[in-house]
Tab-separated table of C-alpha atoms and ligand atoms in Angstrom:
chain	number	residue	atom	x	y	z
Z	173	MET	CA	0.000	0.000	0.000
Z	174	VAL	CA	1.985	2.946	-1.288
Z	175	ALA	CA	0.864	6.503	-0.524
Z	176	THR	CA	1.374	9.016	-3.335
Z	177	PRO	CA	1.242	12.852	-3.541
Z	178	ILE	CA	-2.035	14.792	-3.096
Z	179	GLY	CA	-0.895	17.484	-5.538
Z	180	ASN	CA	2.792	18.321	-5.466
Z	181	LEU	CA	4.522	15.440	-7.243
Z	182	GLU	CA	7.622	15.890	-5.099
Z	183	ASP	CA	5.706	14.777	-1.990
Z	184	ILE	CA	6.692	11.128	-2.224
Z	185	SER	CA	9.224	9.324	-0.084
Z	186	PRO	CA	12.342	7.619	-1.449
Z	187	ARG	CA	10.994	4.383	0.047
Z	188	ALA	CA	7.719	4.770	-1.856
Z	189	LEU	CA	9.582	5.356	-5.141
Z	190	GLU	CA	11.797	2.372	-4.488
Z	191	SER	CA	8.736	0.208	-3.731
Z	192	LEU	CA	7.168	1.256	-7.037
Z	193	ALA	CA	10.379	0.649	-8.964
Z	194	ARG	CA	10.864	-2.813	-7.452
Z	195	ALA	CA	7.271	-4.078	-7.629
Z	196	ASP	CA	6.474	-6.690	-10.265
Z	197	ALA	CA	3.218	-4.792	-10.870
Z	198	ILE	CA	1.695	-1.495	-9.778
Z	199	ALA	CA	-2.067	-1.706	-9.232
Z	200	ALA	CA	-3.373	1.818	-9.871
Z	201	GLU	CA	-6.772	3.529	-9.625
Z	202	ASP	CA	-6.218	5.462	-12.858
Z	203	THR	CA	-3.175	4.226	-14.733
Z	204	ARG	CA	-2.771	7.586	-16.566
Z	205	VAL	CA	-2.431	9.489	-13.284
Z	206	THR	CA	0.131	7.059	-11.927
Z	207	ALA	CA	1.972	6.987	-15.259
Z	208	ARG	CA	2.522	10.772	-14.905
Z	209	LEU	CA	3.929	10.299	-11.397
Z	210	LEU	CA	6.253	7.524	-12.553
Z	211	GLU	CA	7.403	9.562	-15.517
Z	212	HIS	CA	8.091	12.594	-13.307
Z	213	HIS	CA	10.368	10.457	-11.102
Z	214	ARG	CA	11.772	8.422	-13.997
Z	215	VAL	CA	10.511	5.171	-12.526
Z	216	GLN	CA	9.471	2.345	-14.797
Z	217	GLY	CA	6.664	0.071	-13.743
Z	218	LYS	CA	4.034	-2.310	-15.050
Z	219	LEU	CA	0.659	-0.683	-14.389
Z	220	ILE	CA	-2.604	-2.545	-13.889
Z	221	ALA	CA	-5.985	-0.872	-13.205
Z	222	VAL	CA	-7.929	-1.194	-9.928
Z	223	HIS	CA	-10.863	1.170	-9.744
Z	224	GLU	CA	-13.877	0.978	-7.510
Z	225	HIS	CA	-15.997	-0.866	-10.067
Z	226	ASN	CA	-13.576	-3.710	-10.575
Z	227	GLU	CA	-11.881	-3.832	-7.167
Z	228	ARG	CA	-13.179	-7.326	-6.411
Z	229	ARG	CA	-12.010	-8.690	-9.743
Z	230	ALA	CA	-8.712	-6.861	-9.432
Z	231	ALA	CA	-8.291	-8.241	-5.908
Z	232	ASP	CA	-8.533	-11.785	-7.298
Z	233	SER	CA	-5.955	-11.099	-9.973
Z	234	ILE	CA	-3.613	-9.404	-7.462
Z	235	VAL	CA	-3.902	-12.369	-5.095
Z	236	GLU	CA	-3.103	-14.666	-8.043
Z	237	GLN	CA	0.053	-12.670	-8.745
Z	238	LEU	CA	1.037	-12.785	-5.071
Z	239	ALA	CA	0.537	-16.554	-5.155
Z	240	GLN	CA	3.066	-16.702	-7.999
Z	241	GLY	CA	5.598	-15.046	-5.683
Z	242	LYS	CA	5.241	-11.583	-7.201
Z	243	THR	CA	5.217	-8.255	-5.388
Z	244	VAL	CA	2.346	-5.896	-6.151
Z	245	ALA	CA	2.347	-2.213	-5.168
Z	246	LEU	CA	-1.109	-0.665	-4.787
Z	247	VAL	CA	-1.577	3.085	-5.325
Z	248	THR	CA	-4.537	5.402	-5.857
Z	249	ASP	CA	-4.691	8.710	-7.746
Z	250	ALA	CA	-3.735	10.702	-4.665
Z	251	GLY	CA	-2.839	10.157	-1.041
Z	252	THR	CA	-3.139	7.042	1.035
Z	253	PRO	CA	-4.895	4.035	-0.507
Z	254	ALA	CA	-8.076	2.785	1.201
Z	255	ILE	CA	-8.738	6.183	2.818
Z	256	SER	CA	-11.876	7.367	0.950
Z	257	ASP	CA	-10.293	5.443	-1.923
Z	258	PRO	CA	-10.116	1.886	-3.267
Z	259	GLY	CA	-7.770	-0.569	-1.602
Z	260	ALA	CA	-9.537	-2.088	1.408
Z	261	THR	CA	-10.977	-5.039	-0.545
Z	262	VAL	CA	-7.585	-5.898	-2.020
Z	263	VAL	CA	-5.961	-5.719	1.432
Z	264	ALA	CA	-8.662	-7.897	3.004
Z	265	ARG	CA	-8.356	-10.536	0.260
Z	266	ALA	CA	-4.571	-10.525	0.328
Z	267	ARG	CA	-4.497	-10.869	4.122
Z	268	ALA	CA	-7.143	-13.597	4.079
Z	269	ALA	CA	-5.000	-15.507	1.583
Z	270	GLY	CA	-2.075	-15.254	3.995
Z	271	PHE	CA	0.033	-12.638	2.211
Z	272	LYS	CA	1.905	-9.855	3.929
Z	273	VAL	CA	0.541	-6.344	3.397
Z	274	VAL	CA	3.099	-3.600	3.926
Z	275	PRO	CA	2.070	0.055	4.300
Z	276	VAL	CA	4.434	2.612	2.797
Z	277	PRO	CA	3.156	5.814	4.426
Z	278	GLY	CA	2.907	9.243	2.871
Z	279	PRO	CA	0.456	12.069	2.171
Z	280	ASN	CA	-3.163	12.106	3.260
Z	281	ALA	CA	-5.332	15.165	2.644
Z	282	ALA	CA	-7.182	15.007	5.984
Z	283	VAL	CA	-4.043	14.852	8.102
Z	284	THR	CA	-2.248	17.425	5.936
Z	285	ALA	CA	-5.154	19.850	6.430
Z	286	LEU	CA	-5.367	19.171	10.173
Z	287	SER	CA	-1.652	19.805	10.661
Z	288	ALA	CA	-1.964	23.316	9.217
Z	289	SER	CA	-5.436	24.110	10.594
Z	290	GLY	CA	-4.383	25.623	13.894
Z	291	ILE	CA	-7.080	23.564	15.578
Z	292	ALA	CA	-5.822	22.325	18.912
Z	293	ASP	CA	-4.360	18.879	19.163
Z	294	GLY	CA	-7.076	16.525	20.358
Z	295	PRO	CA	-9.374	13.767	19.196
Z	296	PHE	CA	-10.758	14.129	15.683
Z	297	LEU	CA	-13.269	12.175	13.670
Z	298	PHE	CA	-12.557	11.610	9.997
Z	299	ALA	CA	-15.919	11.135	8.289
Z	300	GLY	CA	-14.652	11.195	4.677
Z	301	PHE	CA	-17.341	12.190	2.162
Z	302	LEU	CA	-20.810	12.741	3.619
Z	303	PRO	CA	-23.766	11.494	1.551
Z	304	ALA	CA	-24.305	13.581	-1.591
Z	305	ARG	CA	-28.092	13.854	-1.174
Z	306	PRO	CA	-29.131	16.782	1.059
Z	307	ALA	CA	-31.532	14.854	3.326
Z	308	ALA	CA	-29.026	12.060	3.968
Z	309	ARG	CA	-26.205	14.569	4.485
Z	310	ARG	CA	-28.247	16.521	7.070
Z	311	LYS	CA	-29.109	13.316	8.876
Z	312	ALA	CA	-25.426	12.337	8.972
Z	313	LEU	CA	-24.467	15.785	10.288
Z	314	ASP	CA	-27.160	15.646	12.984
Z	315	ALA	CA	-25.716	12.354	14.169
Z	316	LEU	CA	-22.198	13.856	14.226
Z	317	SER	CA	-23.162	17.164	15.849
Z	318	ALA	CA	-23.144	16.037	19.468
Z	319	LEU	CA	-19.846	14.152	19.283
Z	320	PRO	CA	-17.025	15.814	21.218
Z	321	TYR	CA	-14.551	15.612	18.339
Z	322	THR	CA	-13.099	17.865	15.703
Z	323	LEU	CA	-14.835	16.795	12.515
Z	324	VAL	CA	-12.832	16.276	9.305
Z	325	LEU	CA	-14.672	15.912	5.983
Z	326	TYR	CA	-13.905	15.647	2.300
Z	327	GLU	CA	-16.185	17.486	-0.096
Z	328	ALA	CA	-16.495	17.963	-3.841
Z	329	PRO	CA	-16.312	21.554	-5.172
Z	330	HIS	CA	-19.856	21.556	-6.588
Z	331	ARG	CA	-21.294	20.638	-3.175
Z	332	VAL	CA	-19.027	22.603	-0.867
Z	333	VAL	CA	-21.377	25.589	-0.338
Z	334	GLU	CA	-24.420	23.479	0.494
Z	335	CYS	CA	-22.274	21.276	2.714
Z	336	VAL	CA	-21.013	24.200	4.859
Z	337	GLU	CA	-24.583	25.540	5.065
Z	338	ASP	CA	-25.794	22.190	6.365
Z	339	MET	CA	-22.817	21.992	8.734
Z	340	SER	CA	-23.694	25.413	10.123
Z	341	ALA	CA	-27.326	24.388	10.630
Z	342	ALA	CA	-26.412	21.101	12.324
Z	343	LEU	CA	-23.324	22.065	14.336
Z	344	GLY	CA	-24.176	25.708	14.994
Z	345	PRO	CA	-22.812	28.854	13.304
Z	346	GLU	CA	-20.312	29.643	16.080
Z	347	ARG	CA	-17.947	26.716	15.650
Z	348	THR	CA	-14.644	27.387	13.917
Z	349	LEU	CA	-14.345	25.981	10.399
Z	350	VAL	CA	-11.139	25.516	8.436
Z	351	ILE	CA	-11.517	25.285	4.677
Z	352	ALA	CA	-8.375	23.686	3.242
Z	353	ARG	CA	-8.342	23.894	-0.529
Z	354	GLU	CA	-5.898	22.612	-3.162
Z	355	LEU	CA	-3.351	21.495	-0.563
Z	356	THR	CA	0.252	21.316	-1.790
Z	357	LYS	CA	-0.815	22.794	-5.161
Z	358	LEU	CA	-0.310	26.185	-6.791
Z	359	PHE	CA	-3.541	27.703	-5.444
Z	360	GLU	CA	-3.391	26.228	-1.967
Z	361	GLN	CA	-5.613	28.117	0.438
Z	362	ILE	CA	-6.343	27.518	4.117
Z	363	HIS	CA	-9.108	29.748	5.425
Z	364	ARG	CA	-10.350	29.872	8.997
Z	365	CYS	CA	-13.731	31.359	9.870
Z	366	ARG	CA	-16.879	30.665	11.812
Z	367	LEU	CA	-19.223	28.084	10.306
Z	368	GLY	CA	-21.944	30.712	9.929
Z	369	GLU	CA	-19.633	32.841	7.717
Z	370	ALA	CA	-18.303	30.035	5.518
Z	371	ALA	CA	-20.945	29.962	2.751
Z	372	ASP	CA	-20.655	33.729	2.168
Z	373	TRP	CA	-16.874	33.491	2.079
Z	374	LEU	CA	-17.044	30.728	-0.544
Z	375	ARG	CA	-19.645	32.596	-2.607
Z	376	ALA	CA	-17.597	35.805	-2.614
Z	377	GLU	CA	-15.145	34.536	-5.290
Z	378	ALA	CA	-15.575	31.736	-7.836
Z	379	ASP	CA	-11.963	30.599	-7.310
Z	380	ARG	CA	-12.710	29.825	-3.666
Z	381	ARG	CA	-15.119	27.112	-4.804
Z	382	ARG	CA	-12.661	25.421	-7.170
Z	383	GLY	CA	-10.441	22.414	-6.614
Z	384	GLU	CA	-10.299	19.857	-3.845
Z	385	PHE	CA	-11.502	20.498	-0.300
Z	386	VAL	CA	-10.997	19.307	3.225
Z	387	LEU	CA	-13.408	20.838	5.752
Z	388	ILE	CA	-12.504	20.830	9.435
Z	389	ALA	CA	-15.060	21.864	12.051
Z	390	GLU	CA	-13.830	22.379	15.572
Z	391	GLY	CA	-15.624	20.076	18.021
Z	392	PRO	CA	-17.932	21.302	20.760
Z	393	ALA	CA	-15.407	20.259	23.411
Z	394	ALA	CA	-12.653	22.243	21.707
Z	395	ARG	CA	-14.975	25.234	21.499
Z	396	ASN	CA	-15.584	25.072	25.264
Z	397	GLU	CA	-11.852	24.889	25.710
Z	398	SER	CA	-11.308	28.071	23.720
Z	399	ALA	CA	-14.189	29.687	25.605
Z	400	LYS	CA	-12.358	29.032	28.861
Z	401	PRO	CA	-11.173	32.609	29.309
Z	402	ASP	CA	-14.853	33.536	29.832
Z	403	TRP	CA	-14.450	32.895	33.539
Z	404	GLU	CA	-11.505	35.291	33.487
Z	405	ARG	CA	-13.694	38.007	32.035
Z	406	VAL	CA	-16.377	37.385	34.644
Z	407	LEU	CA	-13.759	37.310	37.391
Z	408	THR	CA	-12.136	40.568	36.260
Z	409	THR	CA	-15.504	42.324	36.245
Z	410	LEU	CA	-16.441	40.988	39.674
Z	411	LEU	CA	-13.064	41.879	41.189
Z	412	GLY	CA	-13.763	45.487	40.295
Z	413	GLU	CA	-16.887	45.392	42.468
Z	414	LEU	CA	-16.409	42.795	45.201
Z	415	PRO	CA	-13.853	41.500	47.719
Z	416	LEU	CA	-11.581	38.808	46.286
Z	417	ALA	CA	-13.090	35.750	48.030
Z	418	HIS	CA	-16.589	36.794	47.117
Z	419	ALA	CA	-15.640	37.484	43.472
Z	420	VAL	CA	-13.972	34.055	43.207
Z	421	LYS	CA	-16.989	32.270	44.681
Z	422	LEU	CA	-19.400	34.033	42.373
Z	423	ALA	CA	-17.231	33.568	39.246
Z	424	CYS	CA	-17.104	29.813	39.940
Z	425	LYS	CA	-20.845	29.687	40.466
Z	426	LEU	CA	-21.610	31.605	37.280
Z	427	THR	CA	-19.199	29.832	34.943
Z	428	GLY	CA	-18.661	26.399	36.497
Z	429	ALA	CA	-14.885	27.009	36.530
Z	430	LYS	CA	-12.625	25.233	39.049
Z	431	LYS	CA	-12.064	27.144	42.291
Z	432	ASN	CA	-8.286	26.607	42.502
Z	433	ALA	CA	-7.638	28.063	39.042
Z	434	VAL	CA	-9.985	31.001	39.591
Z	435	TYR	CA	-8.513	31.741	43.017
Z	436	ALA	CA	-4.927	31.639	41.692
Z	437	ARG	CA	-5.835	33.988	38.846
Z	438	ALA	CA	-7.665	36.333	41.228
Z	439	LEU	CA	-4.522	36.591	43.397
Z	440	GLN	CA	-2.416	37.369	40.308
Z	441	LEU	CA	-4.839	40.082	39.187
Z	442	ALA	CA	-5.019	41.568	42.683
Z	443	ARG	CA	-1.201	41.628	42.942
Z	444	ALA	CA	-0.901	43.272	39.529
Z	445	ALA	CA	-3.502	45.890	40.522
Z	446	ASN	CA	-1.642	46.601	43.778
Z	447	SER	CA	1.706	47.023	42.059
Z	448	ARG	CA	0.124	49.423	39.526
Z	449	ARG	CA	-1.251	51.465	42.433
Z	450	SER	CA	2.089	51.585	44.379
F	732	SAM	N1	-6.861	8.820	-0.392
F	732	SAM	C1	-6.876	10.262	-0.359
F	732	SAM	C2	-6.197	10.758	0.915
F	732	SAM	O1	-5.405	10.003	1.499
F	732	SAM	O2	-6.391	11.882	1.324
F	732	SAM	C3	-8.273	10.815	-0.531
F	732	SAM	C4	-8.891	10.494	-1.847
F	732	SAM	S1	-10.527	11.070	-2.043
F	732	SAM	C5	-11.074	10.180	-3.430
F	732	SAM	C6	-10.291	12.653	-2.756
F	732	SAM	C7	-10.701	13.770	-1.808
F	732	SAM	O3	-9.660	14.033	-0.896
F	732	SAM	C8	-10.936	15.099	-2.527
F	732	SAM	O4	-12.253	15.201	-3.040
F	732	SAM	C9	-10.704	16.090	-1.415
F	732	SAM	O5	-11.824	16.169	-0.560
F	732	SAM	C10	-9.544	15.411	-0.665
F	732	SAM	N2	-8.267	15.874	-1.239
F	732	SAM	C11	-7.401	15.156	-1.983
F	732	SAM	N3	-6.344	15.920	-2.348
F	732	SAM	C12	-6.563	17.139	-1.823
F	732	SAM	C13	-5.843	18.374	-1.858
F	732	SAM	N4	-4.691	18.487	-2.514
F	732	SAM	N5	-6.363	19.433	-1.204
F	732	SAM	C14	-7.523	19.337	-0.526
F	732	SAM	N6	-8.250	18.207	-0.468
F	732	SAM	C15	-7.777	17.122	-1.104
């Protein structure tokens, strides 16, 4: 299982190139796409086609080749095979027949987008492509909306506006959304906004709706995390009006924040205020 670039043809490891060069056959999703990659890196290889419609048949022929002692490299058009892409059936058949399956890691659009999203490290849920039909997509989003995870989706350009509108309706307009477009390519764009602003941002320029998209919506837990300073605001206001212990007690009551943290911050603020006065 050899991962290939998601745009920039240079994003491929020496080990991946060596695996392709050494394989007796390269099973590819679209042989023309892989032929361009091989040509760019001056690697020669025997290409065979494995697309979604013939994955079962291709799996049988790959297992036959493995049985003859051959090595088969499996690639898709872009990124990591079997991630919103063909490959899983071939792997399952090859494993079931007792053959070793070796992953050769590399690019993946979801992880590439997450790494540059600025969304805090934490659990995320990769949901791939949501259903294309609006009713099914909304139902899927409703089911995902309560989960305490950052949500990572793939979406096609002609559906991206309706998808962010449905996301805003299901997850709420306040959550942060990162729109990662054309990653590693010439027109790469990574835009961060609130979900409620995303459709307008996309509509504002036709280019913003072109290319390939990863959508990342911050989870509700992460949003609470970033809303944490709220207790600080409440505390600061109360400290201006009340004695410290009373302000701390009330800030905890109003915001649900932990007493130790609020008390420590109140002492810091009081000390800073005193030193400004002296
Ligand atoms: N197996 C691939 C991977 O590991 O990321 C995903 C293949 S899936 C068929 C294609 C989708 O991945 C695109 O529609 C888009 O949502 C996302 N994608 C792939 N390349 C991308 C890129 N360069 N920039 C943004 N999204 C990309």
